[in-house]
PDB file of C-alpha atoms in Angstrom:
ATOM      1  CA  UNK A  26     108.204 104.197 111.045  1.00  0.00           C
ATOM      2  CA  UNK A  27     107.479 101.708 108.298  1.00  0.00           C
ATOM      3  CA  UNK A  28     104.077 101.594 106.672  1.00  0.00           C
ATOM      4  CA  UNK A  29     103.523  98.130 108.147  1.00  0.00           C
ATOM      5  CA  UNK A  30     103.965  99.394 111.728  1.00  0.00           C
ATOM      6  CA  UNK A  31     101.030 100.658 113.745  1.00  0.00           C
ATOM      7  CA  UNK A  32     100.981 104.413 113.074  1.00  0.00           C
ATOM      8  CA  UNK A  33      99.988 107.138 115.486  1.00  0.00           C
ATOM      9  CA  UNK A  34      97.870 110.162 114.593  1.00  0.00           C
ATOM     10  CA  UNK A  35      99.357 112.144 117.482  1.00  0.00           C
ATOM     11  CA  UNK A  36     102.880 112.785 116.285  1.00  0.00           C
ATOM     12  CA  UNK A  37     105.339 115.067 118.080  1.00  0.00           C
ATOM     13  CA  UNK A  38     105.410 118.808 118.398  1.00  0.00           C
ATOM     14  CA  UNK A  39     106.938 120.441 115.329  1.00  0.00           C
ATOM     15  CA  UNK A  40     106.767 117.283 113.223  1.00  0.00           C
ATOM     16  CA  UNK A  41     104.123 116.178 110.700  1.00  0.00           C
ATOM     17  CA  UNK A  42     101.335 114.230 112.348  1.00  0.00           C
ATOM     18  CA  UNK A  43     100.847 110.719 110.990  1.00  0.00           C
ATOM     19  CA  UNK A  44     102.934 108.209 109.115  1.00  0.00           C
ATOM     20  CA  UNK A  45     103.918 107.452 105.540  1.00  0.00           C
ATOM     21  CA  UNK A  46     101.278 105.560 103.590  1.00  0.00           C
ATOM     22  CA  UNK A  47     101.965 102.838 101.079  1.00  0.00           C
ATOM     23  CA  UNK A  48     101.565 105.483  98.398  1.00  0.00           C
ATOM     24  CA  UNK A  49      99.739 103.414  95.776  1.00  0.00           C
ATOM     25  CA  UNK A  50      98.196 105.716  93.200  1.00  0.00           C
ATOM     26  CA  UNK A  51      97.021 105.732  89.610  1.00  0.00           C
ATOM     27  CA  UNK A  52      95.761 108.345  87.206  1.00  0.00           C
ATOM     28  CA  UNK A  53      91.993 108.822  87.202  1.00  0.00           C
ATOM     29  CA  UNK A  54      91.669 106.657  90.302  1.00  0.00           C
ATOM     30  CA  UNK A  55      89.543 109.169  92.240  1.00  0.00           C
ATOM     31  CA  UNK A  56      87.351 110.417  89.419  1.00  0.00           C
ATOM     32  CA  UNK A  57      84.120 109.182  91.039  1.00  0.00           C
ATOM     33  CA  UNK A  58      84.949 110.822  94.344  1.00  0.00           C
ATOM     34  CA  UNK A  59      85.969 114.047  92.560  1.00  0.00           C
ATOM     35  CA  UNK A  60      82.715 114.105  90.622  1.00  0.00           C
ATOM     36  CA  UNK A  61      80.743 113.798  93.849  1.00  0.00           C
ATOM     37  CA  UNK A  62      82.844 116.486  95.546  1.00  0.00           C
ATOM     38  CA  UNK A  63      82.320 118.942  92.695  1.00  0.00           C
ATOM     39  CA  UNK A  64      78.568 118.557  93.103  1.00  0.00           C
ATOM     40  CA  UNK A  65      78.385 118.391  96.905  1.00  0.00           C
ATOM     41  CA  UNK A  66      80.773 121.293  97.526  1.00  0.00           C
ATOM     42  CA  UNK A  67      79.999 123.298  94.396  1.00  0.00           C
ATOM     43  CA  UNK A  68      77.872 125.966  96.076  1.00  0.00           C
ATOM     44  CA  UNK A  69      80.360 126.434  98.906  1.00  0.00           C
ATOM     45  CA  UNK A  70      83.275 126.631  96.454  1.00  0.00           C
ATOM     46  CA  UNK A  71      81.602 129.434  94.529  1.00  0.00           C
ATOM     47  CA  UNK A  72      80.555 131.403  97.621  1.00  0.00           C
ATOM     48  CA  UNK A  73      83.792 132.811  99.171  1.00  0.00           C
ATOM     49  CA  UNK A  74      85.097 136.175  98.025  1.00  0.00           C
ATOM     50  CA  UNK A  75      88.704 134.984  98.401  1.00  0.00           C
ATOM     51  CA  UNK A  76      89.863 131.915  96.447  1.00  0.00           C
ATOM     52  CA  UNK A  77      88.865 128.801  98.442  1.00  0.00           C
ATOM     53  CA  UNK A  78      91.559 126.390  99.605  1.00  0.00           C
ATOM     54  CA  UNK A  79      91.242 122.639  99.038  1.00  0.00           C
ATOM     55  CA  UNK A  80      93.599 120.005 100.462  1.00  0.00           C
ATOM     56  CA  UNK A  81      94.463 116.635  98.954  1.00  0.00           C
ATOM     57  CA  UNK A  82      95.855 114.930 102.048  1.00  0.00           C
ATOM     58  CA  UNK A  83      98.183 111.984 101.503  1.00  0.00           C
ATOM     59  CA  UNK A  84      98.194 112.031  97.699  1.00  0.00           C
ATOM     60  CA  UNK A  85     100.738 109.222  97.533  1.00  0.00           C
ATOM     61  CA  UNK A  86     103.889 108.362  95.655  1.00  0.00           C
ATOM     62  CA  UNK A  87     102.861 110.412  92.606  1.00  0.00           C
ATOM     63  CA  UNK A  88     100.826 113.653  92.532  1.00  0.00           C
ATOM     64  CA  UNK A  89      98.221 112.588  89.953  1.00  0.00           C
ATOM     65  CA  UNK A  90      95.236 112.778  92.288  1.00  0.00           C
ATOM     66  CA  UNK A  91      96.030 116.330  93.356  1.00  0.00           C
ATOM     67  CA  UNK A  92      96.629 117.430  89.750  1.00  0.00           C
ATOM     68  CA  UNK A  93      93.309 115.913  88.678  1.00  0.00           C
ATOM     69  CA  UNK A  94      91.401 117.354  91.646  1.00  0.00           C
ATOM     70  CA  UNK A  95      92.736 120.801  90.782  1.00  0.00           C
ATOM     71  CA  UNK A  96      91.624 120.494  87.165  1.00  0.00           C
ATOM     72  CA  UNK A  97      88.171 119.198  88.066  1.00  0.00           C
ATOM     73  CA  UNK A  98      87.471 121.852  90.682  1.00  0.00           C
ATOM     74  CA  UNK A  99      88.666 124.648  88.419  1.00  0.00           C
ATOM     75  CA  UNK A 100      85.673 123.771  86.244  1.00  0.00           C
ATOM     76  CA  UNK A 101      83.558 124.790  89.264  1.00  0.00           C
ATOM     77  CA  UNK A 102      85.626 127.823  90.190  1.00  0.00           C
ATOM     78  CA  UNK A 103      88.655 128.938  88.199  1.00  0.00           C
ATOM     79  CA  UNK A 104      90.676 130.379  91.098  1.00  0.00           C
ATOM     80  CA  UNK A 105      90.330 127.475  93.563  1.00  0.00           C
ATOM     81  CA  UNK A 106      93.647 126.667  95.259  1.00  0.00           C
ATOM     82  CA  UNK A 107      94.565 122.999  95.743  1.00  0.00           C
ATOM     83  CA  UNK A 108      97.347 122.063  98.164  1.00  0.00           C
ATOM     84  CA  UNK A 109      98.695 118.525  98.016  1.00  0.00           C
ATOM     85  CA  UNK A 110     100.080 117.461 101.394  1.00  0.00           C
ATOM     86  CA  UNK A 111     102.350 114.455 101.950  1.00  0.00           C
ATOM     87  CA  UNK A 112     104.321 113.399 105.008  1.00  0.00           C
ATOM     88  CA  UNK A 113     107.156 111.919 102.912  1.00  0.00           C
ATOM     89  CA  UNK A 114     109.580 114.688 101.833  1.00  0.00           C
ATOM     90  CA  UNK A 115     110.735 112.624  98.833  1.00  0.00           C
ATOM     91  CA  UNK A 116     107.173 112.534  97.511  1.00  0.00           C
ATOM     92  CA  UNK A 117     106.827 116.273  97.951  1.00  0.00           C
ATOM     93  CA  UNK A 118     110.076 116.886  96.075  1.00  0.00           C
ATOM     94  CA  UNK A 119     108.943 114.600  93.246  1.00  0.00           C
ATOM     95  CA  UNK A 120     105.629 116.485  92.961  1.00  0.00           C
ATOM     96  CA  UNK A 121     107.050 120.007  92.829  1.00  0.00           C
ATOM     97  CA  UNK A 122     107.592 120.035  89.017  1.00  0.00           C
ATOM     98  CA  UNK A 123     103.802 119.582  88.663  1.00  0.00           C
ATOM     99  CA  UNK A 124     103.000 122.626  90.812  1.00  0.00           C
ATOM    100  CA  UNK A 125     101.161 125.623  89.337  1.00  0.00           C
ATOM    101  CA  UNK A 126     101.364 128.299  92.047  1.00  0.00           C
ATOM    102  CA  UNK A 127      99.099 129.614  93.420  1.00  0.00           C
ATOM    103  CA  UNK A 128      96.473 127.228  91.997  1.00  0.00           C
ATOM    104  CA  UNK A 129      98.312 123.984  92.728  1.00  0.00           C
ATOM    105  CA  UNK A 130     100.980 123.601  95.410  1.00  0.00           C
ATOM    106  CA  UNK A 131     102.673 120.769  97.267  1.00  0.00           C
ATOM    107  CA  UNK A 132     104.070 120.755 100.770  1.00  0.00           C
ATOM    108  CA  UNK A 133     105.124 118.414 103.553  1.00  0.00           C
ATOM    109  CA  UNK A 134     102.706 117.734 106.370  1.00  0.00           C
ATOM    110  CA  UNK A 135     100.189 115.386 107.888  1.00  0.00           C
ATOM    111  CA  UNK A 136      96.983 115.528 109.885  1.00  0.00           C
ATOM    112  CA  UNK A 137      97.896 118.957 111.236  1.00  0.00           C
ATOM    113  CA  UNK A 138      97.214 120.259 107.673  1.00  0.00           C
ATOM    114  CA  UNK A 139      99.844 123.022 107.485  1.00  0.00           C
ATOM    115  CA  UNK A 140      98.620 126.000 105.471  1.00  0.00           C
ATOM    116  CA  UNK A 141      99.946 129.547 105.175  1.00  0.00           C
ATOM    117  CA  UNK A 142      98.600 131.990 107.722  1.00  0.00           C
ATOM    118  CA  UNK A 143      96.569 129.320 109.491  1.00  0.00           C
ATOM    119  CA  UNK A 144      94.123 129.206 106.580  1.00  0.00           C
ATOM    120  CA  UNK A 145      91.128 126.913 107.033  1.00  0.00           C
ATOM    121  CA  UNK A 146      90.418 124.731 103.987  1.00  0.00           C
ATOM    122  CA  UNK A 147      86.953 124.528 102.505  1.00  0.00           C
ATOM    123  CA  UNK A 148      87.600 120.903 101.631  1.00  0.00           C
ATOM    124  CA  UNK A 149      89.963 118.172 102.785  1.00  0.00           C
ATOM    125  CA  UNK A 150      90.057 114.966 100.792  1.00  0.00           C
ATOM    126  CA  UNK A 151      91.798 112.004 102.452  1.00  0.00           C
ATOM    127  CA  UNK A 152      91.514 109.013 100.139  1.00  0.00           C
ATOM    128  CA  UNK A 153      93.083 105.658 100.997  1.00  0.00           C
ATOM    129  CA  UNK A 154      94.879 107.154 103.988  1.00  0.00           C
ATOM    130  CA  UNK A 155      93.231 105.714 107.099  1.00  0.00           C
ATOM    131  CA  UNK A 156      93.091 102.073 106.028  1.00  0.00           C
ATOM    132  CA  UNK A 157      96.512 101.462 107.589  1.00  0.00           C
ATOM    133  CA  UNK A 158      95.403 102.933 110.922  1.00  0.00           C
ATOM    134  CA  UNK A 159      93.600 101.135 113.727  1.00  0.00           C
ATOM    135  CA  UNK A 160      89.860 101.699 113.897  1.00  0.00           C
ATOM    136  CA  UNK A 161      90.276 103.193 117.369  1.00  0.00           C
ATOM    137  CA  UNK A 162      92.365 105.998 115.867  1.00  0.00           C
ATOM    138  CA  UNK A 163      89.811 107.083 113.277  1.00  0.00           C
ATOM    139  CA  UNK A 164      87.688 109.270 115.569  1.00  0.00           C
ATOM    140  CA  UNK A 165      90.774 111.178 116.712  1.00  0.00           C
ATOM    141  CA  UNK A 166      91.919 111.785 113.132  1.00  0.00           C
ATOM    142  CA  UNK A 167      88.437 112.839 112.064  1.00  0.00           C
ATOM    143  CA  UNK A 168      88.196 115.287 114.957  1.00  0.00           C
ATOM    144  CA  UNK A 169      91.606 116.771 114.152  1.00  0.00           C
ATOM    145  CA  UNK A 170      90.807 117.221 110.459  1.00  0.00           C
ATOM    146  CA  UNK A 171      87.282 118.548 111.063  1.00  0.00           C
ATOM    147  CA  UNK A 172      88.803 121.038 113.488  1.00  0.00           C
ATOM    148  CA  UNK A 173      90.891 122.439 110.629  1.00  0.00           C
ATOM    149  CA  UNK A 174      87.915 123.016 108.324  1.00  0.00           C
ATOM    150  CA  UNK A 175      86.335 126.336 107.472  1.00  0.00           C
ATOM    151  CA  UNK A 176      82.900 126.806 109.098  1.00  0.00           C
ATOM    152  CA  UNK A 177      81.153 125.537 105.949  1.00  0.00           C
ATOM    153  CA  UNK A 178      83.912 123.061 105.107  1.00  0.00           C
ATOM    154  CA  UNK A 179      83.789 119.398 104.156  1.00  0.00           C
ATOM    155  CA  UNK A 180      86.034 116.430 104.896  1.00  0.00           C
ATOM    156  CA  UNK A 181      85.769 113.479 102.502  1.00  0.00           C
ATOM    157  CA  UNK A 182      87.492 110.346 103.814  1.00  0.00           C
ATOM    158  CA  UNK A 183      87.268 106.942 102.223  1.00  0.00           C
ATOM    159  CA  UNK A 184      88.700 104.175 100.134  1.00  0.00           C
ATOM    160  CA  UNK A 185      88.679 102.913  96.561  1.00  0.00           C
ATOM    161  CA  UNK A 186      90.243 100.108  94.572  1.00  0.00           C
ATOM    162  CA  UNK A 187      93.436 100.588  92.588  1.00  0.00           C
ATOM    163  CA  UNK A 188      91.735 101.679  89.354  1.00  0.00           C
ATOM    164  CA  UNK A 189      88.771 103.582  90.788  1.00  0.00           C
ATOM    165  CA  UNK A 190      85.961 101.159  89.963  1.00  0.00           C
ATOM    166  CA  UNK A 191      84.655 100.872  93.519  1.00  0.00           C
ATOM    167  CA  UNK A 192      84.511 103.553  96.189  1.00  0.00           C
ATOM    168  CA  UNK A 193      83.024 104.171  99.614  1.00  0.00           C
ATOM    169  CA  UNK A 194      83.536 107.361 101.585  1.00  0.00           C
ATOM    170  CA  UNK A 195      82.262 109.338 104.559  1.00  0.00           C
ATOM    171  CA  UNK A 196      81.498 113.050 104.267  1.00  0.00           C
ATOM    172  CA  UNK A 197      82.005 115.067 107.437  1.00  0.00           C
ATOM    173  CA  UNK A 198      81.389 118.678 108.394  1.00  0.00           C
ATOM    174  CA  UNK A 199      82.982 120.550 111.303  1.00  0.00           C
ATOM    175  CA  UNK A 200      80.397 118.900 113.565  1.00  0.00           C
ATOM    176  CA  UNK A 201      81.270 115.347 112.487  1.00  0.00           C
ATOM    177  CA  UNK A 202      80.128 112.636 110.048  1.00  0.00           C
ATOM    178  CA  UNK A 203      77.092 113.292 107.862  1.00  0.00           C
ATOM    179  CA  UNK A 204      76.773 110.720 105.091  1.00  0.00           C
ATOM    180  CA  UNK A 205      78.241 107.584 103.546  1.00  0.00           C
ATOM    181  CA  UNK A 206      78.466 107.317  99.757  1.00  0.00           C
ATOM    182  CA  UNK A 207      78.915 104.189  97.666  1.00  0.00           C
ATOM    183  CA  UNK A 208      80.020 104.572  94.039  1.00  0.00           C
ATOM    184  CA  UNK A 209      80.822 101.936  91.455  1.00  0.00           C
ATOM    185  CA  UNK A 210      81.453 101.186  87.824  1.00  0.00           C
ATOM    186  CA  UNK A 211      78.273  99.197  87.310  1.00  0.00           C
ATOM    187  CA  UNK A 212      79.467  97.098  84.402  1.00  0.00           C
ATOM    188  CA  UNK A 213      80.684  93.859  85.882  1.00  0.00           C
ATOM    189  CA  UNK A 214      79.194  94.462  89.335  1.00  0.00           C
ATOM    190  CA  UNK A 215      77.695  91.182  90.557  1.00  0.00           C
ATOM    191  CA  UNK A 216      76.038  92.618  93.663  1.00  0.00           C
ATOM    192  CA  UNK A 217      76.257  95.866  95.688  1.00  0.00           C
ATOM    193  CA  UNK A 218      77.782  94.097  98.706  1.00  0.00           C
ATOM    194  CA  UNK A 219      80.998  93.725  96.674  1.00  0.00           C
ATOM    195  CA  UNK A 220      81.615  97.313  97.761  1.00  0.00           C
ATOM    196  CA  UNK A 221      82.054  96.074 101.342  1.00  0.00           C
ATOM    197  CA  UNK A 222      85.773  95.506 100.794  1.00  0.00           C
ATOM    198  CA  UNK A 223      86.121  99.257 100.180  1.00  0.00           C
ATOM    199  CA  UNK A 224      84.253 100.425 103.272  1.00  0.00           C
ATOM    200  CA  UNK A 225      86.047 103.203 105.207  1.00  0.00           C
ATOM    201  CA  UNK A 226      88.032 102.111 108.233  1.00  0.00           C
ATOM    202  CA  UNK A 227      85.292 103.302 110.596  1.00  0.00           C
ATOM    203  CA  UNK A 228      82.854 100.769 109.092  1.00  0.00           C
ATOM    204  CA  UNK A 229      84.746  97.903 107.510  1.00  0.00           C
ATOM    205  CA  UNK A 230      85.095  95.820 110.678  1.00  0.00           C
ATOM    206  CA  UNK A 231      81.390  96.262 111.432  1.00  0.00           C
ATOM    207  CA  UNK A 232      80.170  94.469 108.314  1.00  0.00           C
ATOM    208  CA  UNK A 233      78.976  91.497 110.357  1.00  0.00           C
ATOM    209  CA  UNK A 234      75.453  90.220 111.053  1.00  0.00           C
ATOM    210  CA  UNK A 235      73.537  92.379 113.483  1.00  0.00           C
ATOM    211  CA  UNK A 236      75.378  95.597 112.611  1.00  0.00           C
ATOM    212  CA  UNK A 237      73.685  98.395 110.607  1.00  0.00           C
ATOM    213  CA  UNK A 238      76.121  98.460 107.692  1.00  0.00           C
ATOM    214  CA  UNK A 239      75.730  94.710 107.205  1.00  0.00           C
ATOM    215  CA  UNK A 240      71.942  95.049 107.230  1.00  0.00           C
ATOM    216  CA  UNK A 241      72.141  97.865 104.707  1.00  0.00           C
ATOM    217  CA  UNK A 242      74.294  95.896 102.277  1.00  0.00           C
ATOM    218  CA  UNK A 243      72.072  92.831 102.733  1.00  0.00           C
ATOM    219  CA  UNK A 244      69.007  94.902 101.839  1.00  0.00           C
ATOM    220  CA  UNK A 245      70.852  96.454  98.905  1.00  0.00           C
ATOM    221  CA  UNK A 246      71.682  92.996  97.548  1.00  0.00           C
ATOM    222  CA  UNK A 247      68.055  91.940  97.887  1.00  0.00           C
ATOM    223  CA  UNK A 248      66.822  95.048  96.074  1.00  0.00           C
ATOM    224  CA  UNK A 249      69.446  94.466  93.358  1.00  0.00           C
ATOM    225  CA  UNK A 250      68.280  90.883  92.915  1.00  0.00           C
ATOM    226  CA  UNK A 251      64.633  91.968  92.727  1.00  0.00           C
ATOM    227  CA  UNK A 252      65.551  94.500  90.029  1.00  0.00           C
ATOM    228  CA  UNK A 253      67.275  91.865  87.872  1.00  0.00           C
ATOM    229  CA  UNK A 254      64.676  92.059  85.054  1.00  0.00           C
ATOM    230  CA  UNK A 255      65.653  95.703  84.501  1.00  0.00           C
ATOM    231  CA  UNK A 256      69.183  94.559  83.725  1.00  0.00           C
ATOM    232  CA  UNK A 257      67.953  94.028  80.180  1.00  0.00           C
ATOM    233  CA  UNK A 258      67.827  97.828  79.877  1.00  0.00           C
ATOM    234  CA  UNK A 259      71.287  98.300  81.377  1.00  0.00           C
ATOM    235  CA  UNK A 260      73.042  98.180  84.731  1.00  0.00           C
ATOM    236  CA  UNK A 261      72.207 101.833  85.439  1.00  0.00           C
ATOM    237  CA  UNK A 262      68.499 101.155  85.265  1.00  0.00           C
ATOM    238  CA  UNK A 263      68.887  98.174  87.554  1.00  0.00           C
ATOM    239  CA  UNK A 264      70.978 100.130  90.081  1.00  0.00           C
ATOM    240  CA  UNK A 265      68.488 103.034  90.079  1.00  0.00           C
ATOM    241  CA  UNK A 266      65.569 100.669  90.663  1.00  0.00           C
ATOM    242  CA  UNK A 267      67.410  98.976  93.530  1.00  0.00           C
ATOM    243  CA  UNK A 268      68.157 102.356  95.094  1.00  0.00           C
ATOM    244  CA  UNK A 269      64.515 103.408  94.791  1.00  0.00           C
ATOM    245  CA  UNK A 270      63.436 100.237  96.583  1.00  0.00           C
ATOM    246  CA  UNK A 271      66.078 100.760  99.265  1.00  0.00           C
ATOM    247  CA  UNK A 272      64.789 104.290  99.912  1.00  0.00           C
ATOM    248  CA  UNK A 273      61.617 102.845 101.429  1.00  0.00           C
ATOM    249  CA  UNK A 274      63.558 101.621 104.466  1.00  0.00           C
ATOM    250  CA  UNK A 275      66.802 103.585 104.561  1.00  0.00           C
ATOM    251  CA  UNK A 276      67.400 107.376 104.732  1.00  0.00           C
ATOM    252  CA  UNK A 277      68.984 108.066 101.351  1.00  0.00           C
ATOM    253  CA  UNK A 278      70.214 111.574 100.625  1.00  0.00           C
ATOM    254  CA  UNK A 279      70.194 111.571  96.829  1.00  0.00           C
ATOM    255  CA  UNK A 280      67.870 110.618  93.980  1.00  0.00           C
ATOM    256  CA  UNK A 281      67.613 109.170  90.483  1.00  0.00           C
ATOM    257  CA  UNK A 282      70.055 111.612  88.868  1.00  0.00           C
ATOM    258  CA  UNK A 283      72.888 110.446  91.135  1.00  0.00           C
ATOM    259  CA  UNK A 284      71.737 106.822  91.168  1.00  0.00           C
ATOM    260  CA  UNK A 285      72.094 106.639  87.392  1.00  0.00           C
ATOM    261  CA  UNK A 286      75.730 107.679  87.877  1.00  0.00           C
ATOM    262  CA  UNK A 287      76.319 104.556  89.964  1.00  0.00           C
ATOM    263  CA  UNK A 288      76.178 106.429  93.271  1.00  0.00           C
ATOM    264  CA  UNK A 289      74.140 106.136  96.434  1.00  0.00           C
ATOM    265  CA  UNK A 290      74.399 108.300  99.566  1.00  0.00           C
ATOM    266  CA  UNK A 291      72.874 107.355 102.915  1.00  0.00           C
ATOM    267  CA  UNK A 292      72.838 109.208 106.226  1.00  0.00           C
ATOM    268  CA  UNK A 293      75.755 108.318 108.487  1.00  0.00           C
ATOM    269  CA  UNK A 294      73.506 107.825 111.507  1.00  0.00           C
ATOM    270  CA  UNK A 295      71.810 104.884 109.779  1.00  0.00           C
ATOM    271  CA  UNK A 296      75.089 102.994 109.299  1.00  0.00           C
ATOM    272  CA  UNK A 297      77.104 104.224 112.278  1.00  0.00           C
ATOM    273  CA  UNK A 298      78.470 101.498 114.571  1.00  0.00           C
ATOM    274  CA  UNK A 299      76.241 101.042 117.601  1.00  0.00           C
TER     275      UNK A 299
END
């Protein structure tokens, strides 16, 4: 099936579940997402007695994102095992020279997340994977991936631009979605609603008047505009002030330390499609 066809998350028995993505990737593209993951999952990564397993699902035409995720998480725990999974066998073959068993491996697979011995990963990252799927398929994919997680595991699913300046992702536990995070390179950002084009598939078609995510981005723009005088002290100060104002009406999960990094995390329930 070509990437332009409508893919199915169901697949057939014995075959990888899903379809080949466009495969666009660049070095350092997911650095903002990785930074958030290292903080959000840090305690869980350090807790297991056995080395935790992390999956980079759909890493693309080149293995850079999996290589970088491995390096960044080893700073949290030296023996973490990262498995890059791709449905395209040619991409797996091309990635194998970058493998560092057992700390970094590559294998063919899809949403079934094939791991040795039925291992349950502590983290699954699926970046820029679901944008080619229909919105109606997202819940099924989420449920399948969350069902593969360890009891304290985390699924991070979202989208970013080609060079990693703008991100939006959903964090899910085994029970389902928990939060939505927006992250941006603040230099050059005209308004927070520019992040709308990077909303995850579950939200992007709901950015219309009367829907929660549209209201949130509208309020974020207003808070950003009100904080314009602080721009004289830098975009980080302006972003942090806008986030602080937004916290009066929206259930934010983080605080000034993360805001100054160009991040903001809000509870999923506040933005979930009605």
